[in-house]
Amino acid sequence: MAGSSQTAAAGAGGSAMAPAYLALAAAALFWGGNWVLARWIQNQFPPQTLSLLRWGSAALFLAPFAIGPTLRVWGEVRREWKRLAILGAIGVTGFSSLSYTGLSFTTSINGSLLNTAAPVFILILAALGFGERISMAEVAGIAVSIVGVLVIIARGSLATMAAMEVNAGDAIVMVAVLLWAVYTVLLRVWRIQLPPMVFLFTTIVLSLPLPIATAALEYALGAPAPAPDAVGLIAIVYLGLFPSIGAYACWNYGVRRAGAARATLFQYLIPVFAAVLAVALLGEQVRLYHVAGAALIVGGLLLATRAKAR
């Protein structure tokens, strides 16, 4: 009887967590789709224009719901506007602008896999910039993950790794990932106390001057004008709604219900969803070095995060 009671309790607990797990998986799917769709429509929109359209449309979609709450805490927004602008420029439009530029030269599978290395940079920055102690197990985990990143960047070629011949797109994506790590660490340090919707809306709006400027520069340097078809326009709506708003909403809900530790594991679904979509929509191929690099990155992260938890 006791055993059946425990089983029933475990089943009930699992059922209670099902909405949270579904939300976290949906967030991973939306973010995975971001990498693939951006690659799919790269011939219709220059990368800086794509970043501007994504976040500009996200701001428009959010505005009817966010303007009222923002005005109610306007004093706090005014006090924090400089930090909000910095966070937006780094982790919102800056990250996506560099990611989309990188996707002009590399595959969506590579981009999404390299993105999983963000926690490694977060650990390193927290140690170097803010004095957080790192154990030997964490150092080992970081080292293993970095090897995984190198395997993907070098396409599994020792000769490429030895010659330090890096694909430009992979290098740009890694800079974007580094920006995301800086954004994450600054979030932890600054701890801006605003409602989630207000925080997202204000960081988006305050960061829009960056892609406006880079898009203008893009055209000044000879980039072609956007030439969207129906798929391209639908993709812009998707990018503005799902990776930019829906994913954050699902992620925040999942973290609140399931906890940060469990939620982190769902990040590893992002390259899985991206790979499935890339194979189906773009005809990309999953190579052995993708599998090997992903295994090293995830293995190193698990080693480092478990050591951190202990």
PDB file of C-alpha atoms in Angstrom:
ATOM      1  CA  MET A   1       0.000   0.000   0.000  1.00  0.00           C
ATOM      2  CA  ALA A   2       2.808   2.371   0.919  1.00  0.00           C
ATOM      3  CA  GLY A   3       4.538   1.645  -2.359  1.00  0.00           C
ATOM      4  CA  SER A   4       1.377   2.299  -4.368  1.00  0.00           C
ATOM      5  CA  SER A   5       0.775   5.518  -2.418  1.00  0.00           C
ATOM      6  CA  GLN A   6       4.298   6.711  -3.193  1.00  0.00           C
ATOM      7  CA  THR A   7       3.824   5.817  -6.852  1.00  0.00           C
ATOM      8  CA  ALA A   8       0.534   7.712  -6.956  1.00  0.00           C
ATOM      9  CA  ALA A   9       2.146  10.714  -5.277  1.00  0.00           C
ATOM     10  CA  ALA A  10       5.022  10.648  -7.741  1.00  0.00           C
ATOM     11  CA  GLY A  11       2.551  10.425 -10.613  1.00  0.00           C
ATOM     12  CA  ALA A  12       0.570  13.346  -9.243  1.00  0.00           C
ATOM     13  CA  GLY A  13       3.758  15.360  -8.864  1.00  0.00           C
ATOM     14  CA  GLY A  14       4.739  14.565 -12.435  1.00  0.00           C
ATOM     15  CA  SER A  15       1.285  15.588 -13.676  1.00  0.00           C
ATOM     16  CA  ALA A  16       1.530  18.846 -11.741  1.00  0.00           C
ATOM     17  CA  MET A  17       4.853  19.603 -13.419  1.00  0.00           C
ATOM     18  CA  ALA A  18       3.620  18.684 -16.905  1.00  0.00           C
ATOM     19  CA  PRO A  19       2.481  22.242 -17.812  1.00  0.00           C
ATOM     20  CA  ALA A  20       5.847  23.633 -16.687  1.00  0.00           C
ATOM     21  CA  TYR A  21       7.779  21.056 -18.708  1.00  0.00           C
ATOM     22  CA  LEU A  22       5.578  21.705 -21.733  1.00  0.00           C
ATOM     23  CA  ALA A  23       6.200  25.448 -21.409  1.00  0.00           C
ATOM     24  CA  LEU A  24       9.968  24.938 -21.158  1.00  0.00           C
ATOM     25  CA  ALA A  25       9.951  22.646 -24.192  1.00  0.00           C
ATOM     26  CA  ALA A  26       7.896  25.235 -26.099  1.00  0.00           C
ATOM     27  CA  ALA A  27      10.453  27.935 -25.243  1.00  0.00           C
ATOM     28  CA  ALA A  28      13.250  25.701 -26.548  1.00  0.00           C
ATOM     29  CA  LEU A  29      11.252  25.051 -29.739  1.00  0.00           C
ATOM     30  CA  PHE A  30      10.648  28.770 -30.298  1.00  0.00           C
ATOM     31  CA  TRP A  31      14.334  29.609 -29.797  1.00  0.00           C
ATOM     32  CA  GLY A  32      15.419  26.698 -31.979  1.00  0.00           C
ATOM     33  CA  GLY A  33      13.081  27.947 -34.689  1.00  0.00           C
ATOM     34  CA  ASN A  34      14.695  31.384 -34.457  1.00  0.00           C
ATOM     35  CA  TRP A  35      18.034  30.022 -35.689  1.00  0.00           C
ATOM     36  CA  VAL A  36      16.443  28.150 -38.584  1.00  0.00           C
ATOM     37  CA  LEU A  37      14.026  30.834 -39.776  1.00  0.00           C
ATOM     38  CA  ALA A  38      16.711  33.519 -39.649  1.00  0.00           C
ATOM     39  CA  ARG A  39      18.874  31.326 -41.864  1.00  0.00           C
ATOM     40  CA  TRP A  40      15.923  30.486 -44.147  1.00  0.00           C
ATOM     41  CA  ILE A  41      15.063  34.106 -44.970  1.00  0.00           C
ATOM     42  CA  GLN A  42      18.599  35.526 -44.993  1.00  0.00           C
ATOM     43  CA  ASN A  43      18.328  36.251 -48.740  1.00  0.00           C
ATOM     44  CA  GLN A  44      15.205  38.359 -48.151  1.00  0.00           C
ATOM     45  CA  PHE A  45      16.474  40.570 -45.317  1.00  0.00           C
ATOM     46  CA  PRO A  46      20.010  41.781 -44.510  1.00  0.00           C
ATOM     47  CA  PRO A  47      20.947  40.659 -40.966  1.00  0.00           C
ATOM     48  CA  GLN A  48      20.746  44.064 -39.245  1.00  0.00           C
ATOM     49  CA  THR A  49      17.399  44.772 -40.873  1.00  0.00           C
ATOM     50  CA  LEU A  50      16.164  41.365 -39.735  1.00  0.00           C
ATOM     51  CA  SER A  51      17.178  42.147 -36.151  1.00  0.00           C
ATOM     52  CA  LEU A  52      15.424  45.530 -36.334  1.00  0.00           C
ATOM     53  CA  LEU A  53      12.240  44.010 -37.763  1.00  0.00           C
ATOM     54  CA  ARG A  54      12.214  41.225 -35.186  1.00  0.00           C
ATOM     55  CA  TRP A  55      12.498  43.478 -32.155  1.00  0.00           C
ATOM     56  CA  GLY A  56      10.517  46.344 -33.648  1.00  0.00           C
ATOM     57  CA  SER A  57       7.588  44.011 -34.267  1.00  0.00           C
ATOM     58  CA  ALA A  58       8.013  42.516 -30.781  1.00  0.00           C
ATOM     59  CA  ALA A  59       7.743  46.017 -29.287  1.00  0.00           C
ATOM     60  CA  LEU A  60       4.581  46.671 -31.302  1.00  0.00           C
ATOM     61  CA  PHE A  61       3.030  43.375 -30.215  1.00  0.00           C
ATOM     62  CA  LEU A  62       3.862  44.065 -26.562  1.00  0.00           C
ATOM     63  CA  ALA A  63       2.875  47.743 -26.504  1.00  0.00           C
ATOM     64  CA  PRO A  64      -0.900  47.356 -25.922  1.00  0.00           C
ATOM     65  CA  PHE A  65      -0.241  45.155 -22.901  1.00  0.00           C
ATOM     66  CA  ALA A  66       2.935  46.776 -21.552  1.00  0.00           C
ATOM     67  CA  ILE A  67       2.438  50.541 -21.826  1.00  0.00           C
ATOM     68  CA  GLY A  68      -0.026  50.733 -18.917  1.00  0.00           C
ATOM     69  CA  PRO A  69       2.101  48.663 -16.494  1.00  0.00           C
ATOM     70  CA  THR A  70       5.187  50.629 -17.596  1.00  0.00           C
ATOM     71  CA  LEU A  71       3.550  53.975 -16.802  1.00  0.00           C
ATOM     72  CA  ARG A  72       2.534  52.685 -13.372  1.00  0.00           C
ATOM     73  CA  VAL A  73       6.196  52.109 -12.461  1.00  0.00           C
ATOM     74  CA  TRP A  74       7.578  55.015 -14.496  1.00  0.00           C
ATOM     75  CA  GLY A  75       9.667  56.306 -11.597  1.00  0.00           C
ATOM     76  CA  GLU A  76      11.580  53.023 -11.359  1.00  0.00           C
ATOM     77  CA  VAL A  77      11.997  52.906 -15.158  1.00  0.00           C
ATOM     78  CA  ARG A  78      13.452  56.441 -15.175  1.00  0.00           C
ATOM     79  CA  ARG A  79      15.902  55.549 -12.414  1.00  0.00           C
ATOM     80  CA  GLU A  80      17.071  52.424 -14.223  1.00  0.00           C
ATOM     81  CA  TRP A  81      16.871  53.539 -17.857  1.00  0.00           C
ATOM     82  CA  LYS A  82      20.642  53.591 -18.459  1.00  0.00           C
ATOM     83  CA  ARG A  83      21.069  50.048 -17.171  1.00  0.00           C
ATOM     84  CA  LEU A  84      18.002  48.910 -19.103  1.00  0.00           C
ATOM     85  CA  ALA A  85      19.449  50.425 -22.284  1.00  0.00           C
ATOM     86  CA  ILE A  86      22.801  48.699 -21.718  1.00  0.00           C
ATOM     87  CA  LEU A  87      21.122  45.353 -21.062  1.00  0.00           C
ATOM     88  CA  GLY A  88      18.966  45.746 -24.158  1.00  0.00           C
ATOM     89  CA  ALA A  89      21.879  46.730 -26.381  1.00  0.00           C
ATOM     90  CA  ILE A  90      23.926  43.755 -25.169  1.00  0.00           C
ATOM     91  CA  GLY A  91      21.464  40.932 -24.623  1.00  0.00           C
ATOM     92  CA  VAL A  92      18.540  41.813 -26.884  1.00  0.00           C
ATOM     93  CA  THR A  93      19.349  43.591 -30.140  1.00  0.00           C
ATOM     94  CA  GLY A  94      23.138  43.212 -29.899  1.00  0.00           C
ATOM     95  CA  PHE A  95      22.930  39.456 -29.439  1.00  0.00           C
ATOM     96  CA  SER A  96      20.445  38.963 -32.272  1.00  0.00           C
ATOM     97  CA  SER A  97      22.250  41.332 -34.662  1.00  0.00           C
ATOM     98  CA  LEU A  98      25.501  39.418 -34.269  1.00  0.00           C
ATOM     99  CA  SER A  99      23.739  36.038 -34.375  1.00  0.00           C
ATOM    100  CA  TYR A 100      21.996  36.887 -37.641  1.00  0.00           C
ATOM    101  CA  THR A 101      25.237  38.221 -39.118  1.00  0.00           C
ATOM    102  CA  GLY A 102      26.970  34.977 -38.167  1.00  0.00           C
ATOM    103  CA  LEU A 103      24.205  32.927 -39.785  1.00  0.00           C
ATOM    104  CA  SER A 104      25.116  34.553 -43.106  1.00  0.00           C
ATOM    105  CA  PHE A 105      28.313  32.493 -43.011  1.00  0.00           C
ATOM    106  CA  THR A 106      27.504  29.360 -41.012  1.00  0.00           C
ATOM    107  CA  THR A 107      24.675  26.855 -40.575  1.00  0.00           C
ATOM    108  CA  SER A 108      21.764  27.108 -38.177  1.00  0.00           C
ATOM    109  CA  ILE A 109      22.853  23.802 -36.617  1.00  0.00           C
ATOM    110  CA  ASN A 110      26.305  25.214 -35.848  1.00  0.00           C
ATOM    111  CA  GLY A 111      24.841  28.451 -34.503  1.00  0.00           C
ATOM    112  CA  SER A 112      22.386  26.758 -32.159  1.00  0.00           C
ATOM    113  CA  LEU A 113      25.002  24.296 -30.896  1.00  0.00           C
ATOM    114  CA  LEU A 114      27.541  27.033 -30.196  1.00  0.00           C
ATOM    115  CA  ASN A 115      24.834  28.905 -28.300  1.00  0.00           C
ATOM    116  CA  THR A 116      24.705  26.099 -25.716  1.00  0.00           C
ATOM    117  CA  ALA A 117      28.185  27.163 -24.566  1.00  0.00           C
ATOM    118  CA  ALA A 118      26.784  30.345 -22.974  1.00  0.00           C
ATOM    119  CA  PRO A 119      26.834  28.910 -19.404  1.00  0.00           C
ATOM    120  CA  VAL A 120      30.575  28.293 -19.792  1.00  0.00           C
ATOM    121  CA  PHE A 121      31.202  31.982 -20.478  1.00  0.00           C
ATOM    122  CA  ILE A 122      28.871  32.923 -17.628  1.00  0.00           C
ATOM    123  CA  LEU A 123      30.951  30.870 -15.176  1.00  0.00           C
ATOM    124  CA  ILE A 124      34.195  32.372 -16.491  1.00  0.00           C
ATOM    125  CA  LEU A 125      32.920  35.971 -16.377  1.00  0.00           C
ATOM    126  CA  ALA A 126      31.480  35.507 -12.896  1.00  0.00           C
ATOM    127  CA  ALA A 127      34.891  34.313 -11.716  1.00  0.00           C
ATOM    128  CA  LEU A 128      37.029  36.896 -13.522  1.00  0.00           C
ATOM    129  CA  GLY A 129      34.783  39.922 -13.107  1.00  0.00           C
ATOM    130  CA  PHE A 130      33.062  39.327  -9.800  1.00  0.00           C
ATOM    131  CA  GLY A 131      35.364  37.087  -7.831  1.00  0.00           C
ATOM    132  CA  GLU A 132      33.151  34.008  -7.689  1.00  0.00           C
ATOM    133  CA  ARG A 133      35.175  30.956  -6.740  1.00  0.00           C
ATOM    134  CA  ILE A 134      35.470  28.119  -9.252  1.00  0.00           C
ATOM    135  CA  SER A 135      36.213  24.576  -8.116  1.00  0.00           C
ATOM    136  CA  MET A 136      38.511  22.180  -9.956  1.00  0.00           C
ATOM    137  CA  ALA A 137      35.453  20.224 -11.107  1.00  0.00           C
ATOM    138  CA  GLU A 138      34.034  23.399 -12.639  1.00  0.00           C
ATOM    139  CA  VAL A 139      37.368  24.132 -14.341  1.00  0.00           C
ATOM    140  CA  ALA A 140      37.359  20.601 -15.757  1.00  0.00           C
ATOM    141  CA  GLY A 141      33.776  21.026 -16.974  1.00  0.00           C
ATOM    142  CA  ILE A 142      34.607  24.350 -18.617  1.00  0.00           C
ATOM    143  CA  ALA A 143      37.636  22.801 -20.338  1.00  0.00           C
ATOM    144  CA  VAL A 144      35.579  19.899 -21.698  1.00  0.00           C
ATOM    145  CA  SER A 145      32.893  22.275 -23.005  1.00  0.00           C
ATOM    146  CA  ILE A 146      35.489  24.495 -24.687  1.00  0.00           C
ATOM    147  CA  VAL A 147      36.904  21.448 -26.456  1.00  0.00           C
ATOM    148  CA  GLY A 148      33.365  20.744 -27.690  1.00  0.00           C
ATOM    149  CA  VAL A 149      33.085  24.296 -29.024  1.00  0.00           C
ATOM    150  CA  LEU A 150      36.423  23.912 -30.821  1.00  0.00           C
ATOM    151  CA  VAL A 151      35.305  20.614 -32.368  1.00  0.00           C
ATOM    152  CA  ILE A 152      32.233  22.319 -33.857  1.00  0.00           C
ATOM    153  CA  ILE A 153      34.117  25.427 -35.006  1.00  0.00           C
ATOM    154  CA  ALA A 154      36.851  23.300 -36.622  1.00  0.00           C
ATOM    155  CA  ARG A 155      34.235  21.021 -38.230  1.00  0.00           C
ATOM    156  CA  GLY A 156      35.970  18.096 -36.552  1.00  0.00           C
ATOM    157  CA  SER A 157      39.231  18.751 -38.416  1.00  0.00           C
ATOM    158  CA  LEU A 158      42.453  18.623 -36.403  1.00  0.00           C
ATOM    159  CA  ALA A 159      44.246  20.421 -39.240  1.00  0.00           C
ATOM    160  CA  THR A 160      41.761  23.300 -39.073  1.00  0.00           C
ATOM    161  CA  MET A 161      42.107  23.444 -35.302  1.00  0.00           C
ATOM    162  CA  ALA A 162      45.906  23.447 -35.488  1.00  0.00           C
ATOM    163  CA  ALA A 163      45.954  26.149 -38.156  1.00  0.00           C
ATOM    164  CA  MET A 164      43.362  28.213 -36.236  1.00  0.00           C
ATOM    165  CA  GLU A 165      41.281  28.552 -39.411  1.00  0.00           C
ATOM    166  CA  VAL A 166      37.917  29.569 -38.012  1.00  0.00           C
ATOM    167  CA  ASN A 167      34.766  30.082 -40.045  1.00  0.00           C
ATOM    168  CA  ALA A 168      33.810  33.756 -39.808  1.00  0.00           C
ATOM    169  CA  GLY A 169      30.192  32.929 -39.033  1.00  0.00           C
ATOM    170  CA  ASP A 170      31.121  30.655 -36.140  1.00  0.00           C
ATOM    171  CA  ALA A 171      33.425  33.337 -34.722  1.00  0.00           C
ATOM    172  CA  ILE A 172      30.685  35.991 -34.932  1.00  0.00           C
ATOM    173  CA  VAL A 173      28.174  33.666 -33.251  1.00  0.00           C
ATOM    174  CA  MET A 174      30.664  33.062 -30.437  1.00  0.00           C
ATOM    175  CA  VAL A 175      30.977  36.830 -29.902  1.00  0.00           C
ATOM    176  CA  ALA A 176      27.166  36.951 -29.712  1.00  0.00           C
ATOM    177  CA  VAL A 177      27.196  34.146 -27.139  1.00  0.00           C
ATOM    178  CA  LEU A 178      29.782  36.078 -25.128  1.00  0.00           C
ATOM    179  CA  LEU A 179      27.473  39.117 -25.182  1.00  0.00           C
ATOM    180  CA  TRP A 180      24.637  36.950 -23.868  1.00  0.00           C
ATOM    181  CA  ALA A 181      26.887  35.785 -21.041  1.00  0.00           C
ATOM    182  CA  VAL A 182      27.736  39.400 -20.149  1.00  0.00           C
ATOM    183  CA  TYR A 183      24.011  40.221 -20.198  1.00  0.00           C
ATOM    184  CA  THR A 184      23.231  37.296 -17.887  1.00  0.00           C
ATOM    185  CA  VAL A 185      25.948  38.237 -15.400  1.00  0.00           C
ATOM    186  CA  LEU A 186      24.837  41.888 -15.383  1.00  0.00           C
ATOM    187  CA  LEU A 187      21.270  40.758 -14.693  1.00  0.00           C
ATOM    188  CA  ARG A 188      22.544  38.945 -11.628  1.00  0.00           C
ATOM    189  CA  VAL A 189      24.637  41.899 -10.441  1.00  0.00           C
ATOM    190  CA  TRP A 190      22.209  44.764 -11.081  1.00  0.00           C
ATOM    191  CA  ARG A 191      18.997  42.941 -10.012  1.00  0.00           C
ATOM    192  CA  ILE A 192      16.621  45.497 -11.512  1.00  0.00           C
ATOM    193  CA  GLN A 193      13.261  45.205  -9.744  1.00  0.00           C
ATOM    194  CA  LEU A 194      10.632  45.645 -12.451  1.00  0.00           C
ATOM    195  CA  PRO A 195       7.652  43.487 -13.488  1.00  0.00           C
ATOM    196  CA  PRO A 196       8.800  40.960 -16.148  1.00  0.00           C
ATOM    197  CA  MET A 197       6.659  42.432 -18.947  1.00  0.00           C
ATOM    198  CA  VAL A 198       7.827  45.966 -18.176  1.00  0.00           C
ATOM    199  CA  PHE A 199      11.445  44.832 -18.061  1.00  0.00           C
ATOM    200  CA  LEU A 200      11.190  43.062 -21.435  1.00  0.00           C
ATOM    201  CA  PHE A 201       9.309  45.935 -23.086  1.00  0.00           C
ATOM    202  CA  THR A 202      11.643  48.672 -21.868  1.00  0.00           C
ATOM    203  CA  THR A 203      14.836  46.778 -22.726  1.00  0.00           C
ATOM    204  CA  ILE A 204      13.493  46.179 -26.235  1.00  0.00           C
ATOM    205  CA  VAL A 205      12.410  49.790 -26.813  1.00  0.00           C
ATOM    206  CA  LEU A 206      15.585  51.306 -25.356  1.00  0.00           C
ATOM    207  CA  SER A 207      17.761  48.979 -27.450  1.00  0.00           C
ATOM    208  CA  LEU A 208      16.094  49.748 -30.807  1.00  0.00           C
ATOM    209  CA  PRO A 209      18.436  52.668 -31.676  1.00  0.00           C
ATOM    210  CA  LEU A 210      21.242  50.098 -32.069  1.00  0.00           C
ATOM    211  CA  PRO A 211      19.695  48.054 -34.926  1.00  0.00           C
ATOM    212  CA  ILE A 212      18.343  51.263 -36.481  1.00  0.00           C
ATOM    213  CA  ALA A 213      21.919  52.568 -36.668  1.00  0.00           C
ATOM    214  CA  THR A 214      23.453  49.278 -37.833  1.00  0.00           C
ATOM    215  CA  ALA A 215      20.714  48.776 -40.450  1.00  0.00           C
ATOM    216  CA  ALA A 216      21.371  52.288 -41.790  1.00  0.00           C
ATOM    217  CA  LEU A 217      25.087  51.495 -41.932  1.00  0.00           C
ATOM    218  CA  GLU A 218      24.292  48.205 -43.642  1.00  0.00           C
ATOM    219  CA  TYR A 219      22.508  50.016 -46.476  1.00  0.00           C
ATOM    220  CA  ALA A 220      25.174  52.716 -46.659  1.00  0.00           C
ATOM    221  CA  LEU A 221      27.682  49.929 -47.313  1.00  0.00           C
ATOM    222  CA  GLY A 222      25.599  48.562 -50.181  1.00  0.00           C
ATOM    223  CA  ALA A 223      23.295  45.946 -48.669  1.00  0.00           C
ATOM    224  CA  PRO A 224      20.324  45.099 -50.907  1.00  0.00           C
ATOM    225  CA  ALA A 225      16.853  46.306 -49.993  1.00  0.00           C
ATOM    226  CA  PRO A 226      14.559  43.741 -48.342  1.00  0.00           C
ATOM    227  CA  ALA A 227      12.697  41.562 -50.841  1.00  0.00           C
ATOM    228  CA  PRO A 228      10.262  39.534 -48.750  1.00  0.00           C
ATOM    229  CA  ASP A 229       7.788  37.014 -50.071  1.00  0.00           C
ATOM    230  CA  ALA A 230       4.822  35.659 -48.101  1.00  0.00           C
ATOM    231  CA  VAL A 231       7.068  33.246 -46.191  1.00  0.00           C
ATOM    232  CA  GLY A 232       9.424  36.075 -45.256  1.00  0.00           C
ATOM    233  CA  LEU A 233       6.604  38.210 -43.879  1.00  0.00           C
ATOM    234  CA  ILE A 234       5.200  35.291 -41.882  1.00  0.00           C
ATOM    235  CA  ALA A 235       8.710  34.644 -40.558  1.00  0.00           C
ATOM    236  CA  ILE A 236       8.978  38.231 -39.283  1.00  0.00           C
ATOM    237  CA  VAL A 237       5.690  37.816 -37.407  1.00  0.00           C
ATOM    238  CA  TYR A 238       6.973  34.524 -35.969  1.00  0.00           C
ATOM    239  CA  LEU A 239      10.282  36.091 -34.884  1.00  0.00           C
ATOM    240  CA  GLY A 240       8.508  39.019 -33.251  1.00  0.00           C
ATOM    241  CA  LEU A 241       5.975  36.872 -31.407  1.00  0.00           C
ATOM    242  CA  PHE A 242       7.500  33.530 -30.516  1.00  0.00           C
ATOM    243  CA  PRO A 243      11.290  33.730 -29.861  1.00  0.00           C
ATOM    244  CA  SER A 244      10.987  37.329 -28.636  1.00  0.00           C
ATOM    245  CA  ILE A 245       7.840  37.207 -26.463  1.00  0.00           C
ATOM    246  CA  GLY A 246       6.378  33.690 -26.287  1.00  0.00           C
ATOM    247  CA  ALA A 247       9.671  32.011 -25.422  1.00  0.00           C
ATOM    248  CA  TYR A 248      10.383  34.445 -22.582  1.00  0.00           C
ATOM    249  CA  ALA A 249       6.854  34.023 -21.192  1.00  0.00           C
ATOM    250  CA  CYS A 250       7.038  30.216 -21.381  1.00  0.00           C
ATOM    251  CA  TRP A 251      10.541  30.180 -19.930  1.00  0.00           C
ATOM    252  CA  ASN A 252       9.678  32.421 -16.990  1.00  0.00           C
ATOM    253  CA  TYR A 253       6.585  30.327 -16.208  1.00  0.00           C
ATOM    254  CA  GLY A 254       8.568  27.095 -16.419  1.00  0.00           C
ATOM    255  CA  VAL A 255      11.356  28.399 -14.186  1.00  0.00           C
ATOM    256  CA  ARG A 256       8.850  29.522 -11.553  1.00  0.00           C
ATOM    257  CA  ARG A 257       7.093  26.139 -11.538  1.00  0.00           C
ATOM    258  CA  ALA A 258       9.970  23.699 -12.088  1.00  0.00           C
ATOM    259  CA  GLY A 259      12.968  25.636 -10.729  1.00  0.00           C
ATOM    260  CA  ALA A 260      16.081  26.963 -12.445  1.00  0.00           C
ATOM    261  CA  ALA A 261      18.062  23.708 -12.192  1.00  0.00           C
ATOM    262  CA  ARG A 262      15.472  21.649 -14.063  1.00  0.00           C
ATOM    263  CA  ALA A 263      14.770  24.457 -16.505  1.00  0.00           C
ATOM    264  CA  THR A 264      18.428  24.654 -17.527  1.00  0.00           C
ATOM    265  CA  LEU A 265      18.269  21.110 -18.878  1.00  0.00           C
ATOM    266  CA  PHE A 266      15.618  22.172 -21.396  1.00  0.00           C
ATOM    267  CA  GLN A 267      18.127  24.558 -23.002  1.00  0.00           C
ATOM    268  CA  TYR A 268      19.778  21.502 -24.499  1.00  0.00           C
ATOM    269  CA  LEU A 269      16.608  20.932 -26.545  1.00  0.00           C
ATOM    270  CA  ILE A 270      17.260  24.150 -28.501  1.00  0.00           C
ATOM    271  CA  PRO A 271      19.889  22.640 -30.843  1.00  0.00           C
ATOM    272  CA  VAL A 272      17.835  19.436 -31.083  1.00  0.00           C
ATOM    273  CA  PHE A 273      14.785  21.340 -32.337  1.00  0.00           C
ATOM    274  CA  ALA A 274      17.009  23.528 -34.524  1.00  0.00           C
ATOM    275  CA  ALA A 275      18.652  20.467 -36.089  1.00  0.00           C
ATOM    276  CA  VAL A 276      15.303  18.788 -36.832  1.00  0.00           C
ATOM    277  CA  LEU A 277      13.912  21.974 -38.390  1.00  0.00           C
ATOM    278  CA  ALA A 278      17.138  22.693 -40.295  1.00  0.00           C
ATOM    279  CA  VAL A 279      17.190  19.217 -41.826  1.00  0.00           C
ATOM    280  CA  ALA A 280      13.486  19.432 -42.743  1.00  0.00           C
ATOM    281  CA  LEU A 281      13.374  23.022 -44.010  1.00  0.00           C
ATOM    282  CA  LEU A 282      16.912  23.870 -45.126  1.00  0.00           C
ATOM    283  CA  GLY A 283      18.328  20.503 -46.115  1.00  0.00           C
ATOM    284  CA  GLU A 284      21.225  20.873 -43.668  1.00  0.00           C
ATOM    285  CA  GLN A 285      22.962  17.704 -42.525  1.00  0.00           C
ATOM    286  CA  VAL A 286      23.855  16.621 -39.005  1.00  0.00           C
ATOM    287  CA  ARG A 287      27.518  15.614 -39.058  1.00  0.00           C
ATOM    288  CA  LEU A 288      29.491  13.448 -36.661  1.00  0.00           C
ATOM    289  CA  TYR A 289      31.367  16.506 -35.380  1.00  0.00           C
ATOM    290  CA  HIS A 290      28.027  18.091 -34.423  1.00  0.00           C
ATOM    291  CA  VAL A 291      27.193  15.074 -32.262  1.00  0.00           C
ATOM    292  CA  ALA A 292      30.696  14.890 -30.760  1.00  0.00           C
ATOM    293  CA  GLY A 293      30.865  18.622 -30.059  1.00  0.00           C
ATOM    294  CA  ALA A 294      27.388  18.690 -28.538  1.00  0.00           C
ATOM    295  CA  ALA A 295      28.204  15.721 -26.298  1.00  0.00           C
ATOM    296  CA  LEU A 296      31.358  17.460 -25.036  1.00  0.00           C
ATOM    297  CA  ILE A 297      29.589  20.792 -24.440  1.00  0.00           C
ATOM    298  CA  VAL A 298      26.652  19.231 -22.591  1.00  0.00           C
ATOM    299  CA  GLY A 299      28.894  16.831 -20.656  1.00  0.00           C
ATOM    300  CA  GLY A 300      31.148  19.662 -19.558  1.00  0.00           C
ATOM    301  CA  LEU A 301      28.205  21.833 -18.557  1.00  0.00           C
ATOM    302  CA  LEU A 302      26.646  19.036 -16.506  1.00  0.00           C
ATOM    303  CA  LEU A 303      29.981  18.467 -14.762  1.00  0.00           C
ATOM    304  CA  ALA A 304      30.369  22.178 -14.013  1.00  0.00           C
ATOM    305  CA  THR A 305      26.775  22.854 -12.941  1.00  0.00           C
ATOM    306  CA  ARG A 306      26.579  19.803 -10.691  1.00  0.00           C
ATOM    307  CA  ALA A 307      29.810  20.866  -9.031  1.00  0.00           C
ATOM    308  CA  LYS A 308      28.308  24.352  -8.565  1.00  0.00           C
ATOM    309  CA  ALA A 309      25.181  22.860  -7.009  1.00  0.00           C
ATOM    310  CA  ARG A 310      27.245  20.904  -4.482  1.00  0.00           C
TER     311      ARG A 310
END
